[in-house]
Tab-separated table of C-alpha atoms and ligand atoms in Angstrom:
chain	number	residue	atom	x	y	z
U	1	UNK	CA	-11.859	23.448	-49.107
U	2	UNK	CA	-11.448	20.381	-46.947
U	3	UNK	CA	-9.772	22.438	-44.235
U	4	UNK	CA	-12.641	24.922	-44.253
U	5	UNK	CA	-15.154	22.096	-43.871
U	6	UNK	CA	-13.230	20.637	-40.937
U	7	UNK	CA	-13.028	24.077	-39.303
U	8	UNK	CA	-16.787	24.466	-39.733
U	9	UNK	CA	-17.346	21.040	-38.209
U	10	UNK	CA	-15.209	21.943	-35.203
U	11	UNK	CA	-17.053	25.220	-34.781
U	12	UNK	CA	-20.355	23.364	-34.869
U	13	UNK	CA	-19.131	20.813	-32.370
U	14	UNK	CA	-17.889	23.550	-30.063
U	15	UNK	CA	-21.235	25.345	-30.256
U	16	UNK	CA	-23.040	22.079	-29.651
U	17	UNK	CA	-20.901	21.426	-26.572
U	18	UNK	CA	-21.754	24.864	-25.163
U	19	UNK	CA	-25.453	24.359	-25.952
U	20	UNK	CA	-25.505	20.943	-24.281
U	21	UNK	CA	-23.710	22.339	-21.271
U	22	UNK	CA	-26.166	25.223	-21.033
U	23	UNK	CA	-29.067	22.783	-21.200
U	24	UNK	CA	-27.557	20.907	-18.265
U	25	UNK	CA	-27.145	17.739	-20.301
U	26	UNK	CA	-23.516	17.130	-19.520
U	27	UNK	CA	-22.647	14.918	-16.595
U	28	UNK	CA	-23.047	17.118	-13.547
U	29	UNK	CA	-24.570	15.056	-10.831
U	30	UNK	CA	-26.722	12.140	-11.883
U	31	UNK	CA	-30.312	13.186	-12.631
U	32	UNK	CA	-29.719	16.793	-11.678
U	33	UNK	CA	-32.634	19.231	-11.747
U	34	UNK	CA	-32.714	22.234	-14.124
U	35	UNK	CA	-30.569	25.246	-13.231
U	36	UNK	CA	-33.716	27.318	-12.631
U	37	UNK	CA	-34.559	25.197	-9.572
U	38	UNK	CA	-31.214	25.904	-7.869
U	39	UNK	CA	-31.302	29.553	-8.982
U	40	UNK	CA	-34.704	30.015	-7.326
U	41	UNK	CA	-33.415	28.559	-4.037
U	42	UNK	CA	-30.365	30.828	-4.088
U	43	UNK	CA	-32.462	33.874	-4.876
U	44	UNK	CA	-34.829	33.129	-2.012
U	45	UNK	CA	-32.000	32.675	0.468
U	46	UNK	CA	-30.155	35.740	-0.841
U	47	UNK	CA	-33.155	38.037	-0.512
U	48	UNK	CA	-34.152	36.687	2.913
U	49	UNK	CA	-30.683	37.111	4.472
U	50	UNK	CA	-29.151	40.359	5.711
U	51	UNK	CA	-25.536	39.538	4.838
U	52	UNK	CA	-23.510	37.574	2.314
U	53	UNK	CA	-23.870	33.781	2.494
U	54	UNK	CA	-20.805	31.582	1.944
U	55	UNK	CA	-21.142	27.799	1.579
U	56	UNK	CA	-18.258	25.444	0.861
U	57	UNK	CA	-18.596	22.199	-1.069
U	58	UNK	CA	-16.599	19.155	-0.090
U	59	UNK	CA	-13.007	19.102	-1.300
U	60	UNK	CA	-12.820	15.403	-2.151
U	61	UNK	CA	-10.377	14.836	0.703
U	62	UNK	CA	-13.002	14.271	3.402
U	63	UNK	CA	-12.873	10.505	2.946
U	64	UNK	CA	-9.511	8.989	2.109
U	65	UNK	CA	-10.691	5.370	1.755
U	66	UNK	CA	-9.929	3.553	-1.483
U	67	UNK	CA	-13.627	2.969	-2.197
U	68	UNK	CA	-14.759	6.534	-1.584
U	69	UNK	CA	-16.584	8.136	-4.502
U	70	UNK	CA	-16.902	11.929	-4.406
U	71	UNK	CA	-20.112	12.947	-2.734
U	72	UNK	CA	-21.147	16.592	-2.602
U	73	UNK	CA	-21.906	18.425	0.634
U	74	UNK	CA	-25.742	18.318	0.752
U	75	UNK	CA	-26.433	22.007	1.563
U	76	UNK	CA	-24.037	23.058	-1.175
U	77	UNK	CA	-25.694	20.651	-3.602
U	78	UNK	CA	-29.154	21.893	-2.600
U	79	UNK	CA	-28.200	25.436	-3.610
U	80	UNK	CA	-26.081	24.669	-6.653
U	81	UNK	CA	-26.726	21.202	-8.096
U	82	UNK	CA	-22.963	21.290	-8.542
U	83	UNK	CA	-21.215	18.000	-8.076
U	84	UNK	CA	-17.468	18.540	-8.372
U	85	UNK	CA	-14.970	18.957	-5.529
U	86	UNK	CA	-13.333	22.085	-4.171
U	87	UNK	CA	-16.078	24.626	-4.975
U	88	UNK	CA	-17.705	27.364	-2.903
U	89	UNK	CA	-20.608	29.709	-3.452
U	90	UNK	CA	-21.298	33.267	-2.378
U	91	UNK	CA	-24.698	34.977	-2.313
U	92	UNK	CA	-24.649	38.744	-1.931
U	93	UNK	CA	-27.724	40.636	-0.752
U	94	UNK	CA	-28.636	44.043	-2.109
U	95	UNK	CA	-26.537	46.620	-0.227
U	96	UNK	CA	-27.970	48.570	2.702
U	97	UNK	CA	-29.485	52.015	2.011
U	98	UNK	CA	-26.839	54.573	1.070
U	99	UNK	CA	-24.300	52.002	-0.178
U	100	UNK	CA	-23.734	50.904	-3.744
U	101	UNK	CA	-22.462	47.586	-4.935
U	102	UNK	CA	-21.843	46.678	-8.556
U	103	UNK	CA	-21.384	43.213	-9.946
U	104	UNK	CA	-22.980	39.786	-9.689
U	105	UNK	CA	-25.149	38.802	-6.717
U	106	UNK	CA	-24.190	35.138	-6.795
U	107	UNK	CA	-20.801	33.661	-7.564
U	108	UNK	CA	-19.605	30.089	-7.903
U	109	UNK	CA	-15.904	29.647	-7.087
U	110	UNK	CA	-14.070	26.764	-8.746
U	111	UNK	CA	-10.531	25.483	-8.342
U	112	UNK	CA	-8.206	25.788	-11.351
U	113	UNK	CA	-8.188	22.907	-13.783
U	114	UNK	CA	-5.434	20.387	-13.245
U	115	UNK	CA	-4.504	18.553	-16.495
U	116	UNK	CA	-2.412	15.954	-14.656
U	117	UNK	CA	-5.308	15.066	-12.348
U	118	UNK	CA	-7.789	15.083	-15.225
U	119	UNK	CA	-5.819	12.213	-16.772
U	120	UNK	CA	-6.967	10.135	-13.809
U	121	UNK	CA	-10.280	11.671	-12.911
U	122	UNK	CA	-11.587	12.828	-16.302
U	123	UNK	CA	-12.403	16.378	-17.410
U	124	UNK	CA	-13.492	18.798	-14.712
U	125	UNK	CA	-14.975	22.282	-14.943
U	126	UNK	CA	-12.683	25.250	-14.623
U	127	UNK	CA	-13.531	28.855	-13.840
U	128	UNK	CA	-12.328	30.011	-17.266
U	129	UNK	CA	-14.140	27.385	-19.349
U	130	UNK	CA	-16.239	28.875	-22.159
U	131	UNK	CA	-19.937	28.652	-21.291
U	132	UNK	CA	-19.304	27.923	-17.611
U	133	UNK	CA	-21.900	30.432	-16.327
U	134	UNK	CA	-24.572	28.996	-18.653
U	135	UNK	CA	-23.649	25.489	-17.638
U	136	UNK	CA	-23.712	26.084	-13.903
U	137	UNK	CA	-26.506	28.667	-13.912
U	138	UNK	CA	-24.607	31.132	-11.703
U	139	UNK	CA	-24.391	34.829	-12.581
U	140	UNK	CA	-20.605	34.575	-12.329
U	141	UNK	CA	-17.970	31.867	-11.963
U	142	UNK	CA	-14.572	32.836	-10.566
U	143	UNK	CA	-11.344	31.140	-9.513
U	144	UNK	CA	-11.524	29.917	-5.931
U	145	UNK	CA	-8.497	32.070	-5.122
U	146	UNK	CA	-10.657	35.204	-5.631
U	147	UNK	CA	-13.016	34.365	-2.777
U	148	UNK	CA	-10.936	35.836	0.010
U	149	UNK	CA	-10.499	39.191	-1.749
U	150	UNK	CA	-14.203	39.339	-2.594
U	151	UNK	CA	-15.065	38.755	1.070
U	152	UNK	CA	-12.654	41.466	2.204
U	153	UNK	CA	-14.352	43.967	-0.132
U	154	UNK	CA	-17.831	42.945	1.042
U	155	UNK	CA	-16.787	43.294	4.695
U	156	UNK	CA	-16.591	47.068	4.123
U	157	UNK	CA	-20.325	47.087	3.336
U	158	UNK	CA	-21.874	44.274	5.367
U	159	UNK	CA	-21.297	43.719	9.119
U	160	UNK	CA	-22.820	40.196	9.110
U	161	UNK	CA	-21.816	37.136	7.116
U	162	UNK	CA	-23.584	33.771	7.086
U	163	UNK	CA	-22.302	30.251	6.717
U	164	UNK	CA	-22.938	26.725	8.007
U	165	UNK	CA	-21.634	27.000	11.568
U	166	UNK	CA	-20.262	23.777	13.054
U	167	UNK	CA	-22.922	22.202	15.274
U	168	UNK	CA	-21.746	21.302	18.773
U	169	UNK	CA	-21.895	17.562	18.150
U	170	UNK	CA	-19.662	17.878	15.092
U	171	UNK	CA	-16.938	20.055	16.565
U	172	UNK	CA	-13.587	18.601	15.660
U	173	UNK	CA	-14.740	17.029	12.395
U	174	UNK	CA	-12.825	18.469	9.506
U	175	UNK	CA	-15.071	20.015	6.836
U	176	UNK	CA	-17.071	22.677	8.677
U	177	UNK	CA	-14.405	23.228	11.323
U	178	UNK	CA	-11.753	23.965	8.718
U	179	UNK	CA	-13.940	26.361	6.745
U	180	UNK	CA	-15.309	28.100	9.836
U	181	UNK	CA	-11.716	28.817	10.876
U	182	UNK	CA	-10.842	29.967	7.354
U	183	UNK	CA	-13.778	32.388	7.376
U	184	UNK	CA	-12.959	33.725	10.825
U	185	UNK	CA	-9.436	34.486	9.606
U	186	UNK	CA	-10.678	36.095	6.367
U	187	UNK	CA	-13.381	38.124	8.135
U	188	UNK	CA	-11.719	38.951	11.427
U	189	UNK	CA	-13.807	42.116	11.976
U	190	UNK	CA	-17.182	40.708	10.886
U	191	UNK	CA	-19.935	38.780	12.670
U	192	UNK	CA	-20.218	35.236	11.362
U	193	UNK	CA	-23.702	33.857	11.827
U	194	UNK	CA	-25.338	30.501	11.205
U	195	UNK	CA	-27.409	30.051	8.034
U	196	UNK	CA	-28.258	26.433	8.872
U	197	UNK	CA	-31.734	27.088	10.369
U	198	UNK	CA	-32.871	29.034	7.270
U	199	UNK	CA	-31.567	26.387	4.903
U	200	UNK	CA	-33.049	23.596	6.988
U	201	UNK	CA	-36.451	25.262	6.910
U	202	UNK	CA	-36.246	25.502	3.113
U	203	UNK	CA	-35.088	21.924	2.735
U	204	UNK	CA	-37.988	20.585	4.800
U	205	UNK	CA	-40.554	21.545	2.125
U	206	UNK	CA	-39.899	19.697	-1.123
U	207	UNK	CA	-40.416	21.022	-4.650
U	208	UNK	CA	-42.131	18.942	-7.352
U	209	UNK	CA	-38.693	18.200	-8.827
U	210	UNK	CA	-37.431	16.895	-5.508
U	211	UNK	CA	-40.571	14.824	-5.003
U	212	UNK	CA	-40.036	13.185	-8.392
U	213	UNK	CA	-36.511	12.139	-7.409
U	214	UNK	CA	-37.658	10.871	-4.004
U	215	UNK	CA	-40.411	8.859	-5.693
U	216	UNK	CA	-37.896	7.325	-8.079
U	217	UNK	CA	-35.638	6.339	-5.162
U	218	UNK	CA	-38.687	4.863	-3.434
U	219	UNK	CA	-39.885	2.955	-6.511
U	220	UNK	CA	-36.506	1.297	-6.983
U	221	UNK	CA	-36.351	0.509	-3.274
U	222	UNK	CA	-39.820	-1.052	-3.420
U	223	UNK	CA	-38.667	-3.220	-6.334
U	224	UNK	CA	-35.730	-4.314	-4.185
U	225	UNK	CA	-37.970	-5.125	-1.195
U	226	UNK	CA	-40.347	-7.145	-3.382
U	227	UNK	CA	-37.347	-9.031	-4.762
U	228	UNK	CA	-36.147	-9.750	-1.207
U	229	UNK	CA	-39.601	-11.004	-0.193
U	230	UNK	CA	-39.627	-13.454	-3.084
U	231	UNK	CA	-36.084	-14.699	-2.478
U	232	UNK	CA	-36.144	-14.917	1.324
U	233	UNK	CA	-35.450	-18.361	2.774
U	234	UNK	CA	-33.649	-19.857	5.769
U	235	UNK	CA	-29.957	-20.502	5.062
U	236	UNK	CA	-29.282	-17.242	3.240
U	237	UNK	CA	-26.812	-14.859	4.845
U	238	UNK	CA	-27.994	-11.385	5.708
U	239	UNK	CA	-25.406	-9.892	3.336
U	240	UNK	CA	-26.810	-11.952	0.471
U	241	UNK	CA	-30.226	-10.369	0.923
U	242	UNK	CA	-28.647	-6.907	0.938
U	243	UNK	CA	-26.511	-7.730	-2.112
U	244	UNK	CA	-29.530	-8.508	-4.297
U	245	UNK	CA	-31.307	-5.387	-3.106
U	246	UNK	CA	-28.311	-3.185	-3.885
U	247	UNK	CA	-28.193	-4.692	-7.355
U	248	UNK	CA	-31.820	-3.697	-7.984
U	249	UNK	CA	-31.073	-0.151	-6.824
U	250	UNK	CA	-27.937	0.290	-8.856
U	251	UNK	CA	-29.273	-1.332	-11.997
U	252	UNK	CA	-32.161	1.124	-11.835
U	253	UNK	CA	-29.824	4.110	-11.659
U	254	UNK	CA	-29.292	4.724	-7.935
U	255	UNK	CA	-25.872	6.255	-7.252
U	256	UNK	CA	-25.519	4.486	-3.934
U	257	UNK	CA	-27.407	3.225	-0.917
U	258	UNK	CA	-29.150	5.992	1.008
U	259	UNK	CA	-27.696	4.477	4.211
U	260	UNK	CA	-25.892	1.375	5.292
U	261	UNK	CA	-28.331	-1.511	4.630
U	262	UNK	CA	-29.850	-3.216	7.649
U	263	UNK	CA	-30.768	-6.886	7.266
U	264	UNK	CA	-31.091	-8.384	10.727
U	265	UNK	CA	-32.394	-11.900	11.381
U	266	UNK	CA	-33.557	-13.039	14.824
U	267	UNK	CA	-31.568	-11.253	17.549
U	268	UNK	CA	-29.781	-9.108	14.917
U	269	UNK	CA	-33.169	-7.595	14.090
U	270	UNK	CA	-33.331	-6.115	17.599
U	271	UNK	CA	-30.193	-3.998	16.949
U	272	UNK	CA	-31.537	-0.745	15.560
U	273	UNK	CA	-28.763	0.172	13.146
U	274	UNK	CA	-27.312	-3.326	12.682
U	275	UNK	CA	-24.817	-3.194	9.813
U	276	UNK	CA	-22.391	-6.129	9.883
U	277	UNK	CA	-24.866	-8.417	8.030
U	278	UNK	CA	-22.779	-11.507	8.700
U	279	UNK	CA	-25.495	-13.653	10.272
U	280	UNK	CA	-27.138	-16.650	8.657
U	281	UNK	CA	-30.921	-16.517	8.495
U	282	UNK	CA	-32.538	-19.412	10.366
U	283	UNK	CA	-35.887	-21.118	10.076
U	284	UNK	CA	-38.258	-19.402	12.476
U	285	UNK	CA	-36.459	-16.029	12.438
U	286	UNK	CA	-38.086	-12.746	11.596
U	287	UNK	CA	-35.859	-10.604	9.401
U	288	UNK	CA	-35.870	-6.813	9.675
U	289	UNK	CA	-34.969	-5.348	6.278
U	290	UNK	CA	-34.335	-1.587	6.386
U	291	UNK	CA	-32.842	-0.845	2.972
U	292	UNK	CA	-33.256	2.132	0.655
U	293	UNK	CA	-31.495	3.539	-2.376
U	294	UNK	CA	-30.418	7.065	-3.286
U	295	UNK	CA	-31.466	8.457	-6.663
U	296	UNK	CA	-30.444	11.857	-8.009
U	297	UNK	CA	-29.130	12.601	-4.509
U	298	UNK	CA	-32.458	11.812	-2.782
U	299	UNK	CA	-33.055	9.025	-0.270
U	300	UNK	CA	-35.698	6.365	0.212
U	301	UNK	CA	-36.013	4.804	3.663
U	302	UNK	CA	-38.128	1.656	3.840
U	303	UNK	CA	-38.363	-1.198	6.348
U	304	UNK	CA	-40.264	-4.442	6.127
U	305	UNK	CA	-40.089	-7.375	8.512
U	306	UNK	CA	-40.412	-10.843	6.978
U	307	UNK	CA	-40.785	-14.325	8.422
U	308	UNK	CA	-37.710	-16.177	7.126
U	309	UNK	CA	-39.703	-19.302	6.219
U	310	UNK	CA	-42.674	-17.453	4.754
U	311	UNK	CA	-45.016	-17.788	7.759
U	312	UNK	CA	-45.156	-15.717	10.931
U	313	UNK	CA	-45.617	-17.705	14.146
U	314	UNK	CA	-48.564	-16.691	16.322
U	315	UNK	CA	-46.285	-14.652	18.610
U	316	UNK	CA	-44.463	-12.996	15.714
U	317	UNK	CA	-47.787	-12.189	14.130
U	318	UNK	CA	-49.098	-10.714	17.390
U	319	UNK	CA	-46.125	-8.359	17.657
U	320	UNK	CA	-46.229	-7.598	13.921
U	321	UNK	CA	-49.871	-6.555	14.117
U	322	UNK	CA	-49.181	-4.302	17.103
U	323	UNK	CA	-46.458	-2.488	15.149
U	324	UNK	CA	-48.771	-2.248	12.145
U	325	UNK	CA	-51.548	-0.890	14.356
U	326	UNK	CA	-49.182	1.723	15.796
U	327	UNK	CA	-48.103	2.683	12.292
U	328	UNK	CA	-51.714	3.023	11.124
U	329	UNK	CA	-52.561	5.155	14.165
U	330	UNK	CA	-49.580	7.453	13.534
U	331	UNK	CA	-50.297	7.630	9.795
U	332	UNK	CA	-53.892	8.662	10.454
U	333	UNK	CA	-52.576	11.704	12.345
U	334	UNK	CA	-50.428	13.005	9.470
U	335	UNK	CA	-51.791	16.282	8.155
U	336	UNK	CA	-50.759	19.925	8.010
U	337	UNK	CA	-50.359	21.285	11.524
U	338	UNK	CA	-49.598	17.899	13.144
U	339	UNK	CA	-46.240	17.466	14.900
U	340	UNK	CA	-43.840	14.544	14.889
U	341	UNK	CA	-42.616	15.156	18.444
U	342	UNK	CA	-43.842	17.133	21.441
U	343	UNK	CA	-47.228	16.792	23.089
U	344	UNK	CA	-49.866	14.127	23.429
U	345	UNK	CA	-51.115	14.453	19.861
U	346	UNK	CA	-47.654	14.045	18.337
U	347	UNK	CA	-47.028	11.074	16.068
U	348	UNK	CA	-44.433	9.847	18.526
U	349	UNK	CA	-46.882	9.798	21.417
U	350	UNK	CA	-49.622	8.194	19.321
U	351	UNK	CA	-47.308	5.364	18.242
U	352	UNK	CA	-45.936	4.894	21.757
U	353	UNK	CA	-49.379	4.847	23.361
U	354	UNK	CA	-50.581	2.258	20.878
U	355	UNK	CA	-47.606	-0.011	21.487
U	356	UNK	CA	-47.744	0.430	25.243
U	357	UNK	CA	-51.422	-0.442	25.392
U	358	UNK	CA	-51.276	-3.607	23.289
U	359	UNK	CA	-49.577	-6.899	24.111
U	360	UNK	CA	-47.150	-7.925	26.869
U	361	UNK	CA	-43.681	-9.375	27.245
U	362	UNK	CA	-42.991	-12.751	28.903
U	363	UNK	CA	-43.032	-11.135	32.351
U	364	UNK	CA	-46.324	-9.414	31.696
U	365	UNK	CA	-44.841	-5.956	31.208
U	366	UNK	CA	-46.281	-3.548	28.659
U	367	UNK	CA	-44.311	-3.151	25.440
U	368	UNK	CA	-43.488	0.570	25.400
U	369	UNK	CA	-40.043	-0.216	26.824
U	370	UNK	CA	-39.252	-2.195	23.656
U	371	UNK	CA	-39.828	0.812	21.396
U	372	UNK	CA	-36.686	2.885	21.982
U	373	UNK	CA	-36.511	5.114	18.880
U	374	UNK	CA	-38.344	7.942	17.189
U	375	UNK	CA	-41.359	7.367	14.972
U	376	UNK	CA	-40.325	9.736	12.215
U	377	UNK	CA	-37.785	11.948	10.543
U	378	UNK	CA	-37.752	14.108	7.452
U	379	UNK	CA	-36.452	12.527	4.253
U	380	UNK	CA	-34.664	14.225	1.357
U	381	UNK	CA	-31.064	14.708	0.260
U	382	UNK	CA	-30.158	13.117	3.584
U	383	UNK	CA	-31.897	10.033	4.891
U	384	UNK	CA	-32.253	11.869	8.188
U	385	UNK	CA	-32.948	15.187	6.541
U	386	UNK	CA	-32.084	18.140	8.739
U	387	UNK	CA	-34.540	20.538	10.276
U	388	UNK	CA	-36.748	21.110	13.275
U	389	UNK	CA	-38.624	17.880	14.032
U	390	UNK	CA	-41.029	19.799	16.281
U	391	UNK	CA	-42.089	22.087	13.405
U	392	UNK	CA	-45.749	21.598	12.465
U	393	UNK	CA	-46.125	19.617	9.269
U	394	UNK	CA	-46.802	21.455	6.009
U	395	UNK	CA	-47.803	20.275	2.545
U	396	UNK	CA	-44.715	19.222	0.602
U	397	UNK	CA	-42.875	17.755	3.580
U	398	UNK	CA	-41.793	14.107	3.317
U	399	UNK	CA	-41.445	12.106	6.514
U	400	UNK	CA	-41.065	8.485	7.527
U	401	UNK	CA	-43.492	6.677	9.825
U	402	UNK	CA	-41.567	3.830	11.446
U	403	UNK	CA	-42.637	2.320	14.750
U	404	UNK	CA	-40.975	-0.873	15.949
U	405	UNK	CA	-40.835	-3.375	18.782
U	406	UNK	CA	-37.555	-5.109	19.649
U	407	UNK	CA	-37.547	-7.855	22.286
U	408	UNK	CA	-33.975	-9.206	22.515
U	409	UNK	CA	-34.877	-12.010	24.951
U	410	UNK	CA	-37.291	-13.368	22.336
U	411	UNK	CA	-34.849	-12.748	19.428
U	412	UNK	CA	-37.709	-10.802	17.928
U	413	UNK	CA	-37.513	-7.447	16.174
U	414	UNK	CA	-40.259	-5.884	14.069
U	415	UNK	CA	-40.107	-2.508	12.330
U	416	UNK	CA	-42.393	-1.232	9.588
U	417	UNK	CA	-41.276	1.965	7.873
U	418	UNK	CA	-43.023	3.918	5.146
U	419	UNK	CA	-42.376	7.274	3.501
U	420	UNK	CA	-45.206	9.782	3.471
U	421	UNK	CA	-45.888	13.073	1.688
U	422	UNK	CA	-47.881	15.658	3.630
U	423	UNK	CA	-50.672	16.970	1.380
U	424	UNK	CA	-53.013	19.950	1.891
U	425	UNK	CA	-55.669	17.635	3.326
U	426	UNK	CA	-53.638	14.844	4.936
U	427	UNK	CA	-51.025	12.516	3.513
U	428	UNK	CA	-50.089	10.227	0.673
U	429	UNK	CA	-48.048	7.085	1.321
U	430	UNK	CA	-45.291	7.221	-1.293
U	431	UNK	CA	-44.381	3.602	-0.495
U	432	UNK	CA	-47.981	2.323	-0.870
U	433	UNK	CA	-47.054	-0.145	-3.644
U	434	UNK	CA	-45.121	-2.215	-1.092
U	435	UNK	CA	-47.560	-4.333	0.972
U	436	UNK	CA	-47.526	-3.896	4.740
U	437	UNK	CA	-49.908	-6.483	6.175
U	438	UNK	CA	-48.721	-9.900	7.320
U	439	UNK	CA	-51.114	-11.681	4.910
U	440	UNK	CA	-49.940	-9.715	1.884
U	441	UNK	CA	-46.301	-10.294	2.764
U	442	UNK	CA	-46.810	-14.045	3.205
U	443	UNK	CA	-48.614	-14.138	-0.147
U	444	UNK	CA	-45.753	-12.452	-2.003
U	445	UNK	CA	-43.211	-14.676	-0.272
U	446	UNK	CA	-45.183	-17.719	-1.429
U	447	UNK	CA	-44.613	-16.639	-5.059
U	448	UNK	CA	-40.975	-17.585	-4.578
U	449	UNK	CA	-37.972	-16.436	-6.557
U	450	UNK	CA	-39.569	-17.384	-9.898
U	451	UNK	CA	-41.622	-14.225	-9.471
U	452	UNK	CA	-38.390	-12.270	-8.987
U	453	UNK	CA	-36.468	-10.633	-11.809
G	1	LIG	N1	-32.706	3.593	8.037
G	1	LIG	C1	-32.503	4.492	9.093
G	1	LIG	C2	-33.764	4.935	9.677
G	1	LIG	O1	-34.773	4.306	9.492
G	1	LIG	O2	-33.871	5.954	10.281
G	2	LIG	MN1	-36.001	6.039	8.942
G	3	LIG	MN1	-34.958	3.042	7.844
């Protein structure tokens, strides 16, 4: 009797485990989207491509440092929502006329389970786990070792295969180089083509689920910026400002920073991607704070520039208002059809023209020379999300607007960076809760740390 009850309990628990897995409630990426979202992306790519698509996840060996936490390859994650190492996916189009092809059209390949490693790393998925197709949302899940044979069979039907081809600037780096070579060996007679442009074009237009994750990353990053405004004072070290901001992100559920935090006081604020953060903030400095968290895989990217002592000097304020004016001019141009780069109506040109026609340096030169970077990039799974930056904007795209002026000889850097959603009629500033004007910033700073959490 008792034994029967225990057996029933175990059966119920096992069923519950499968049901939870199928509902995507087990830990598989933090704040993952439903399987249907990834399935829809795969189906779109599969039906729009003339050959099988193979994408490899990271193996977990890409970064050997002691602090490395496994981080999934972003294109692979975009198509799978799958967050464990050593996986690959294969999408198989319908066969050309006159050929038949049975079997699944999308396969997730997983490495075998390794009980010894699981003692250290915790339970992992295996290709033979009960309920693994329901959990992952793929039509089929197979051992990784089957991939090569499956490709060989498909090569008899399809002349072209697609993968992420190593971009020129990344030749020599391990992940894509290794897998490109592996594919060339496995498919010696086939054409291997680049799927990156198609995937980039998809990734540039965000779904409602992606927008929700981006907004969450932004909201936590705004909280962190507000906290920094209230705590800022001369004497703090740049790393101390970043430390508090990271705490706000992580306490709110961010997995990590979306990029290496930039907190640069005085001259340090003129170094665009300053990352050592070892300077002490002095009275009279401006402090460039470019810090954003990553939530559910999605990045926020926000910059504010603060006066260390709570009050901009007249010169700092002059430069600040020029950057703000350039940002407002570029923002006003954001709408479907506008371009970030290329041509006189591009956001880049608008921001540059504004900066170059307002204010002067000490020698009387115009200020365009002190604005050396781009005004915008797409934002998503990557902080610099991939894709064609000359492509006309479309509703659902998320871009930054981030002009700056950096005058090293005046130890003066100012950048203002906001994240913007392109809407059917124009734009919505996703970072609008974080004040941008000098007056508003000085007012929040005057509240002091008592206003901070
Ligand atoms: N935080 C990097 C950038 O603004 O592009
Ligand atoms: Mn940016
Ligand atoms: Mn930034």
